[in-house]
Amino acid sequence: FVMLFLLGLDSAFSFVEAFLTVLQDAPLFEGVGRWKICLALTVVAWLLSFIYATDAGLNFLDTIDYYINFVMLLVGGFETFAAGWIYGIEDQIRSLGAIVVFTYMATTFGSITLACCLWFGISGDSAVWAGFVGLILSYATGMVFVAYLMRKNNETASWKSMFYELMFKNVMDLKEDLSAIVGWIPTLWALLTKHFIPPAVVILFANLCDDETSTGDKVFGHYGGYPFKPYQILGILCVVFVGFLFTSSLVFPRMYAAFLKPDDLETKGDAAKAEVSILRVVSNENDATYSGAAAIDMEESGSLKPVDEHLDSVSGTIEA
């Protein structure tokens, strides 16, 4: 009993500490004492936990525990996708082109999704073979198209350098960046983070969604035979909430601007100032280079058209 009690306390510490650190670093809570934020979090969590102290508490616990499996798969999938596929994507796009990067991404996860549809959508022993055949054919076809796009965009680079840039460089850069802080990280971690764990999570999530009860209904929404209201709907809302957090951060990232650390805001501000300074320097250089030619064209044509065209181009550059 003491071991389980201490284990529960340790879990509570880890949950509260992670949430507390994010809130404390946010400008929204600047100047608010750490103990005050911690007190507010623990009081809210304490109030929410009363649902498990009722006569139906074990039923709620059983139902929520099942749907937490979906939440953990979503969280793990989003984390590894961000680390293996989103980190350094700007450099990949500059080097290879956006169409190559996103076509490769669609090829990888599209083939896995097709295989899952065949594995869990077809009944009988043929489903396994159909899934693997669909996976191999769709992935091979997609990679041929990716190779064609890479060669079309860059006719001088070697195949080795382009495929390394596309498949490994960003996650290897992440490994090096993390190694500078936490110490040595094996290369296998980087390879698994990008090429194994995200597809595996997709397969596990599809398998969990396809699970059926003894009556033939999907377990999702019918777990344990508990009524849909309030048990099933509460568990489903937990899954929807996590999906909403991820989707909204992609579509409306400004929603979470209040949680950015002050040094992150300063870094972004400095980068923006640097870009504006570069634009000004380039614009000044273009003005100096152009002024002589514009004057000659104006004398020859007897109009201000060359100068007007130049001013239009400069204003367009500044707006961009």
mmCIF file with all atom_site columns, C-alpha atoms in Angstrom, residues 116-220:
data_model
loop_
_atom_site.group_PDB
_atom_site.id
_atom_site.type_symbol
_atom_site.label_atom_id
_atom_site.label_alt_id
_atom_site.label_comp_id
_atom_site.label_asym_id
_atom_site.label_entity_id
_atom_site.label_seq_id
_atom_site.pdbx_PDB_ins_code
_atom_site.Cartn_x
_atom_site.Cartn_y
_atom_site.Cartn_z
_atom_site.occupancy
_atom_site.B_iso_or_equiv
_atom_site.pdbx_formal_charge
_atom_site.auth_seq_id
_atom_site.auth_comp_id
_atom_site.auth_asym_id
_atom_site.auth_atom_id
_atom_site.pdbx_PDB_model_num
ATOM 1   C CA . CYS A 1 116 ? -3.888  -0.092  -42.182 1.00 0.00 ? 116 CYS A CA 1
ATOM 2   C CA . CYS A 1 117 ? -7.068  0.226   -44.248 1.00 0.00 ? 117 CYS A CA 1
ATOM 3   C CA . LEU A 1 118 ? -6.289  -3.105  -45.915 1.00 0.00 ? 118 LEU A CA 1
ATOM 4   C CA . TRP A 1 119 ? -5.167  -4.850  -42.728 1.00 0.00 ? 119 TRP A CA 1
ATOM 5   C CA . PHE A 1 120 ? -8.173  -3.825  -40.655 1.00 0.00 ? 120 PHE A CA 1
ATOM 6   C CA . GLY A 1 121 ? -10.745 -3.338  -43.396 1.00 0.00 ? 121 GLY A CA 1
ATOM 7   C CA . ILE A 1 122 ? -10.526 -6.727  -45.115 1.00 0.00 ? 122 ILE A CA 1
ATOM 8   C CA . SER A 1 123 ? -11.680 -9.888  -43.396 1.00 0.00 ? 123 SER A CA 1
ATOM 9   C CA . GLY A 1 124 ? -9.879  -13.166 -43.781 1.00 0.00 ? 124 GLY A CA 1
ATOM 10  C CA . ASP A 1 125 ? -6.270  -14.292 -44.059 1.00 0.00 ? 125 ASP A CA 1
ATOM 11  C CA . SER A 1 126 ? -5.708  -12.298 -47.242 1.00 0.00 ? 126 SER A CA 1
ATOM 12  C CA . ALA A 1 127 ? -5.810  -9.027  -45.270 1.00 0.00 ? 127 ALA A CA 1
ATOM 13  C CA . VAL A 1 128 ? -2.233  -9.413  -44.026 1.00 0.00 ? 128 VAL A CA 1
ATOM 14  C CA . TRP A 1 129 ? -0.794  -10.018 -47.485 1.00 0.00 ? 129 TRP A CA 1
ATOM 15  C CA . ALA A 1 130 ? -2.940  -7.317  -49.044 1.00 0.00 ? 130 ALA A CA 1
ATOM 16  C CA . GLY A 1 131 ? -1.721  -4.807  -46.468 1.00 0.00 ? 131 GLY A CA 1
ATOM 17  C CA . PHE A 1 132 ? 1.962   -5.567  -47.040 1.00 0.00 ? 132 PHE A CA 1
ATOM 18  C CA . VAL A 1 133 ? 1.572   -5.535  -50.832 1.00 0.00 ? 133 VAL A CA 1
ATOM 19  C CA . GLY A 1 134 ? -0.251  -2.214  -50.696 1.00 0.00 ? 134 GLY A CA 1
ATOM 20  C CA . LEU A 1 135 ? 2.394   -0.803  -48.341 1.00 0.00 ? 135 LEU A CA 1
ATOM 21  C CA . ILE A 1 136 ? 5.338   -1.819  -50.535 1.00 0.00 ? 136 ILE A CA 1
ATOM 22  C CA . LEU A 1 137 ? 3.782   -0.802  -53.854 1.00 0.00 ? 137 LEU A CA 1
ATOM 23  C CA . SER A 1 138 ? 2.483   2.573   -52.651 1.00 0.00 ? 138 SER A CA 1
ATOM 24  C CA . TYR A 1 139 ? 5.752   3.435   -50.900 1.00 0.00 ? 139 TYR A CA 1
ATOM 25  C CA . ALA A 1 140 ? 7.879   2.389   -53.879 1.00 0.00 ? 140 ALA A CA 1
ATOM 26  C CA . THR A 1 141 ? 5.709   4.357   -56.307 1.00 0.00 ? 141 THR A CA 1
ATOM 27  C CA . GLY A 1 142 ? 5.807   7.418   -54.107 1.00 0.00 ? 142 GLY A CA 1
ATOM 28  C CA . MET A 1 143 ? 9.589   7.271   -53.680 1.00 0.00 ? 143 MET A CA 1
ATOM 29  C CA . VAL A 1 144 ? 10.099  7.022   -57.458 1.00 0.00 ? 144 VAL A CA 1
ATOM 30  C CA . PHE A 1 145 ? 8.056   10.190  -57.829 1.00 0.00 ? 145 PHE A CA 1
ATOM 31  C CA . VAL A 1 146 ? 10.031  11.840  -55.011 1.00 0.00 ? 146 VAL A CA 1
ATOM 32  C CA . ALA A 1 147 ? 13.306  10.962  -56.753 1.00 0.00 ? 147 ALA A CA 1
ATOM 33  C CA . TYR A 1 148 ? 11.986  12.421  -60.003 1.00 0.00 ? 148 TYR A CA 1
ATOM 34  C CA . LEU A 1 149 ? 11.053  15.685  -58.245 1.00 0.00 ? 149 LEU A CA 1
ATOM 35  C CA . MET A 1 150 ? 14.440  15.913  -56.538 1.00 0.00 ? 150 MET A CA 1
ATOM 36  C CA . ARG A 1 151 ? 16.337  15.484  -59.802 1.00 0.00 ? 151 ARG A CA 1
ATOM 37  C CA . LYS A 1 152 ? 14.034  17.943  -61.533 1.00 0.00 ? 152 LYS A CA 1
ATOM 38  C CA . ASN A 1 153 ? 14.666  20.607  -58.895 1.00 0.00 ? 153 ASN A CA 1
ATOM 39  C CA . ASN A 1 154 ? 18.407  19.982  -58.622 1.00 0.00 ? 154 ASN A CA 1
ATOM 40  C CA . GLU A 1 155 ? 20.286  18.497  -61.562 1.00 0.00 ? 155 GLU A CA 1
ATOM 41  C CA . THR A 1 156 ? 23.786  18.856  -60.079 1.00 0.00 ? 156 THR A CA 1
ATOM 42  C CA . ALA A 1 157 ? 23.552  17.391  -56.558 1.00 0.00 ? 157 ALA A CA 1
ATOM 43  C CA . SER A 1 158 ? 24.343  13.721  -55.996 1.00 0.00 ? 158 SER A CA 1
ATOM 44  C CA . TRP A 1 159 ? 21.642  11.209  -55.146 1.00 0.00 ? 159 TRP A CA 1
ATOM 45  C CA . LYS A 1 160 ? 23.394  10.390  -51.880 1.00 0.00 ? 160 LYS A CA 1
ATOM 46  C CA . SER A 1 161 ? 23.423  13.987  -50.646 1.00 0.00 ? 161 SER A CA 1
ATOM 47  C CA . MET A 1 162 ? 19.793  14.602  -51.638 1.00 0.00 ? 162 MET A CA 1
ATOM 48  C CA . PHE A 1 163 ? 18.451  11.437  -50.009 1.00 0.00 ? 163 PHE A CA 1
ATOM 49  C CA . TYR A 1 164 ? 20.507  12.099  -46.872 1.00 0.00 ? 164 TYR A CA 1
ATOM 50  C CA . GLU A 1 165 ? 19.108  15.637  -46.704 1.00 0.00 ? 165 GLU A CA 1
ATOM 51  C CA . LEU A 1 166 ? 15.575  14.307  -47.145 1.00 0.00 ? 166 LEU A CA 1
ATOM 52  C CA . MET A 1 167 ? 15.614  11.239  -44.907 1.00 0.00 ? 167 MET A CA 1
ATOM 53  C CA . PHE A 1 168 ? 18.204  11.763  -42.195 1.00 0.00 ? 168 PHE A CA 1
ATOM 54  C CA . LYS A 1 169 ? 19.748  15.212  -41.896 1.00 0.00 ? 169 LYS A CA 1
ATOM 55  C CA . ASN A 1 170 ? 17.083  16.987  -39.855 1.00 0.00 ? 170 ASN A CA 1
ATOM 56  C CA . VAL A 1 171 ? 16.823  14.248  -37.234 1.00 0.00 ? 171 VAL A CA 1
ATOM 57  C CA . MET A 1 172 ? 20.612  13.897  -37.092 1.00 0.00 ? 172 MET A CA 1
ATOM 58  C CA . ASP A 1 173 ? 20.837  17.643  -36.483 1.00 0.00 ? 173 ASP A CA 1
ATOM 59  C CA . LEU A 1 174 ? 18.336  17.211  -33.664 1.00 0.00 ? 174 LEU A CA 1
ATOM 60  C CA . LYS A 1 175 ? 20.482  14.464  -32.179 1.00 0.00 ? 175 LYS A CA 1
ATOM 61  C CA . GLU A 1 176 ? 23.548  16.708  -32.270 1.00 0.00 ? 176 GLU A CA 1
ATOM 62  C CA . ASP A 1 177 ? 21.663  19.640  -30.741 1.00 0.00 ? 177 ASP A CA 1
ATOM 63  C CA . LEU A 1 178 ? 20.342  17.484  -27.903 1.00 0.00 ? 178 LEU A CA 1
ATOM 64  C CA . SER A 1 179 ? 23.721  15.809  -27.374 1.00 0.00 ? 179 SER A CA 1
ATOM 65  C CA . ALA A 1 180 ? 25.260  19.201  -26.651 1.00 0.00 ? 180 ALA A CA 1
ATOM 66  C CA . ILE A 1 181 ? 22.864  19.493  -23.672 1.00 0.00 ? 181 ILE A CA 1
ATOM 67  C CA . VAL A 1 182 ? 22.137  15.994  -22.358 1.00 0.00 ? 182 VAL A CA 1
ATOM 68  C CA . GLY A 1 183 ? 25.225  14.101  -23.518 1.00 0.00 ? 183 GLY A CA 1
ATOM 69  C CA . TRP A 1 184 ? 25.734  11.222  -25.923 1.00 0.00 ? 184 TRP A CA 1
ATOM 70  C CA . ILE A 1 185 ? 22.668  10.002  -27.852 1.00 0.00 ? 185 ILE A CA 1
ATOM 71  C CA . PRO A 1 186 ? 22.930  6.902   -30.077 1.00 0.00 ? 186 PRO A CA 1
ATOM 72  C CA . THR A 1 187 ? 22.278  7.253   -33.802 1.00 0.00 ? 187 THR A CA 1
ATOM 73  C CA . LEU A 1 188 ? 19.699  4.479   -33.499 1.00 0.00 ? 188 LEU A CA 1
ATOM 74  C CA . TRP A 1 189 ? 17.521  6.855   -31.455 1.00 0.00 ? 189 TRP A CA 1
ATOM 75  C CA . ALA A 1 190 ? 17.410  9.305   -34.356 1.00 0.00 ? 190 ALA A CA 1
ATOM 76  C CA . LEU A 1 191 ? 16.562  6.601   -36.895 1.00 0.00 ? 191 LEU A CA 1
ATOM 77  C CA . LEU A 1 192 ? 13.797  5.125   -34.748 1.00 0.00 ? 192 LEU A CA 1
ATOM 78  C CA . THR A 1 193 ? 12.349  8.563   -33.968 1.00 0.00 ? 193 THR A CA 1
ATOM 79  C CA . LYS A 1 194 ? 11.789  9.328   -37.639 1.00 0.00 ? 194 LYS A CA 1
ATOM 80  C CA . HIS A 1 195 ? 11.389  6.062   -39.517 1.00 0.00 ? 195 HIS A CA 1
ATOM 81  C CA . PHE A 1 196 ? 9.976   3.535   -37.061 1.00 0.00 ? 196 PHE A CA 1
ATOM 82  C CA . ILE A 1 197 ? 8.059   5.016   -34.131 1.00 0.00 ? 197 ILE A CA 1
ATOM 83  C CA . PRO A 1 198 ? 5.637   7.347   -36.011 1.00 0.00 ? 198 PRO A CA 1
ATOM 84  C CA . PRO A 1 199 ? 4.488   4.626   -38.456 1.00 0.00 ? 199 PRO A CA 1
ATOM 85  C CA . ALA A 1 200 ? 4.274   2.115   -35.600 1.00 0.00 ? 200 ALA A CA 1
ATOM 86  C CA . VAL A 1 201 ? 2.092   4.503   -33.601 1.00 0.00 ? 201 VAL A CA 1
ATOM 87  C CA . VAL A 1 202 ? -0.237  4.906   -36.596 1.00 0.00 ? 202 VAL A CA 1
ATOM 88  C CA . ILE A 1 203 ? -0.595  1.123   -36.846 1.00 0.00 ? 203 ILE A CA 1
ATOM 89  C CA . LEU A 1 204 ? -1.207  0.737   -33.097 1.00 0.00 ? 204 LEU A CA 1
ATOM 90  C CA . PHE A 1 205 ? -3.796  3.523   -33.158 1.00 0.00 ? 205 PHE A CA 1
ATOM 91  C CA . ALA A 1 206 ? -5.613  1.914   -36.105 1.00 0.00 ? 206 ALA A CA 1
ATOM 92  C CA . ASN A 1 207 ? -5.532  -1.473  -34.368 1.00 0.00 ? 207 ASN A CA 1
ATOM 93  C CA . LEU A 1 208 ? -7.004  0.044   -31.204 1.00 0.00 ? 208 LEU A CA 1
ATOM 94  C CA . CYS A 1 209 ? -9.755  1.742   -33.203 1.00 0.00 ? 209 CYS A CA 1
ATOM 95  C CA . ASP A 1 210 ? -10.583 -1.534  -34.973 1.00 0.00 ? 210 ASP A CA 1
ATOM 96  C CA . ASP A 1 211 ? -10.976 -3.529  -31.750 1.00 0.00 ? 211 ASP A CA 1
ATOM 97  C CA . GLU A 1 212 ? -14.464 -5.034  -31.366 1.00 0.00 ? 212 GLU A CA 1
ATOM 98  C CA . THR A 1 213 ? -16.589 -6.221  -28.463 1.00 0.00 ? 213 THR A CA 1
ATOM 99  C CA . SER A 1 214 ? -18.112 -9.671  -28.173 1.00 0.00 ? 214 SER A CA 1
ATOM 100 C CA . THR A 1 215 ? -21.312 -8.335  -29.741 1.00 0.00 ? 215 THR A CA 1
ATOM 101 C CA . GLY A 1 216 ? -19.491 -7.026  -32.841 1.00 0.00 ? 216 GLY A CA 1
ATOM 102 C CA . ASP A 1 217 ? -19.577 -3.342  -31.889 1.00 0.00 ? 217 ASP A CA 1
ATOM 103 C CA . LYS A 1 218 ? -16.459 -1.227  -31.910 1.00 0.00 ? 218 LYS A CA 1
ATOM 104 C CA . VAL A 1 219 ? -14.927 -0.966  -28.444 1.00 0.00 ? 219 VAL A CA 1
ATOM 105 C CA . PHE A 1 220 ? -14.446 2.759   -29.027 1.00 0.00 ? 220 PHE A CA 1
#
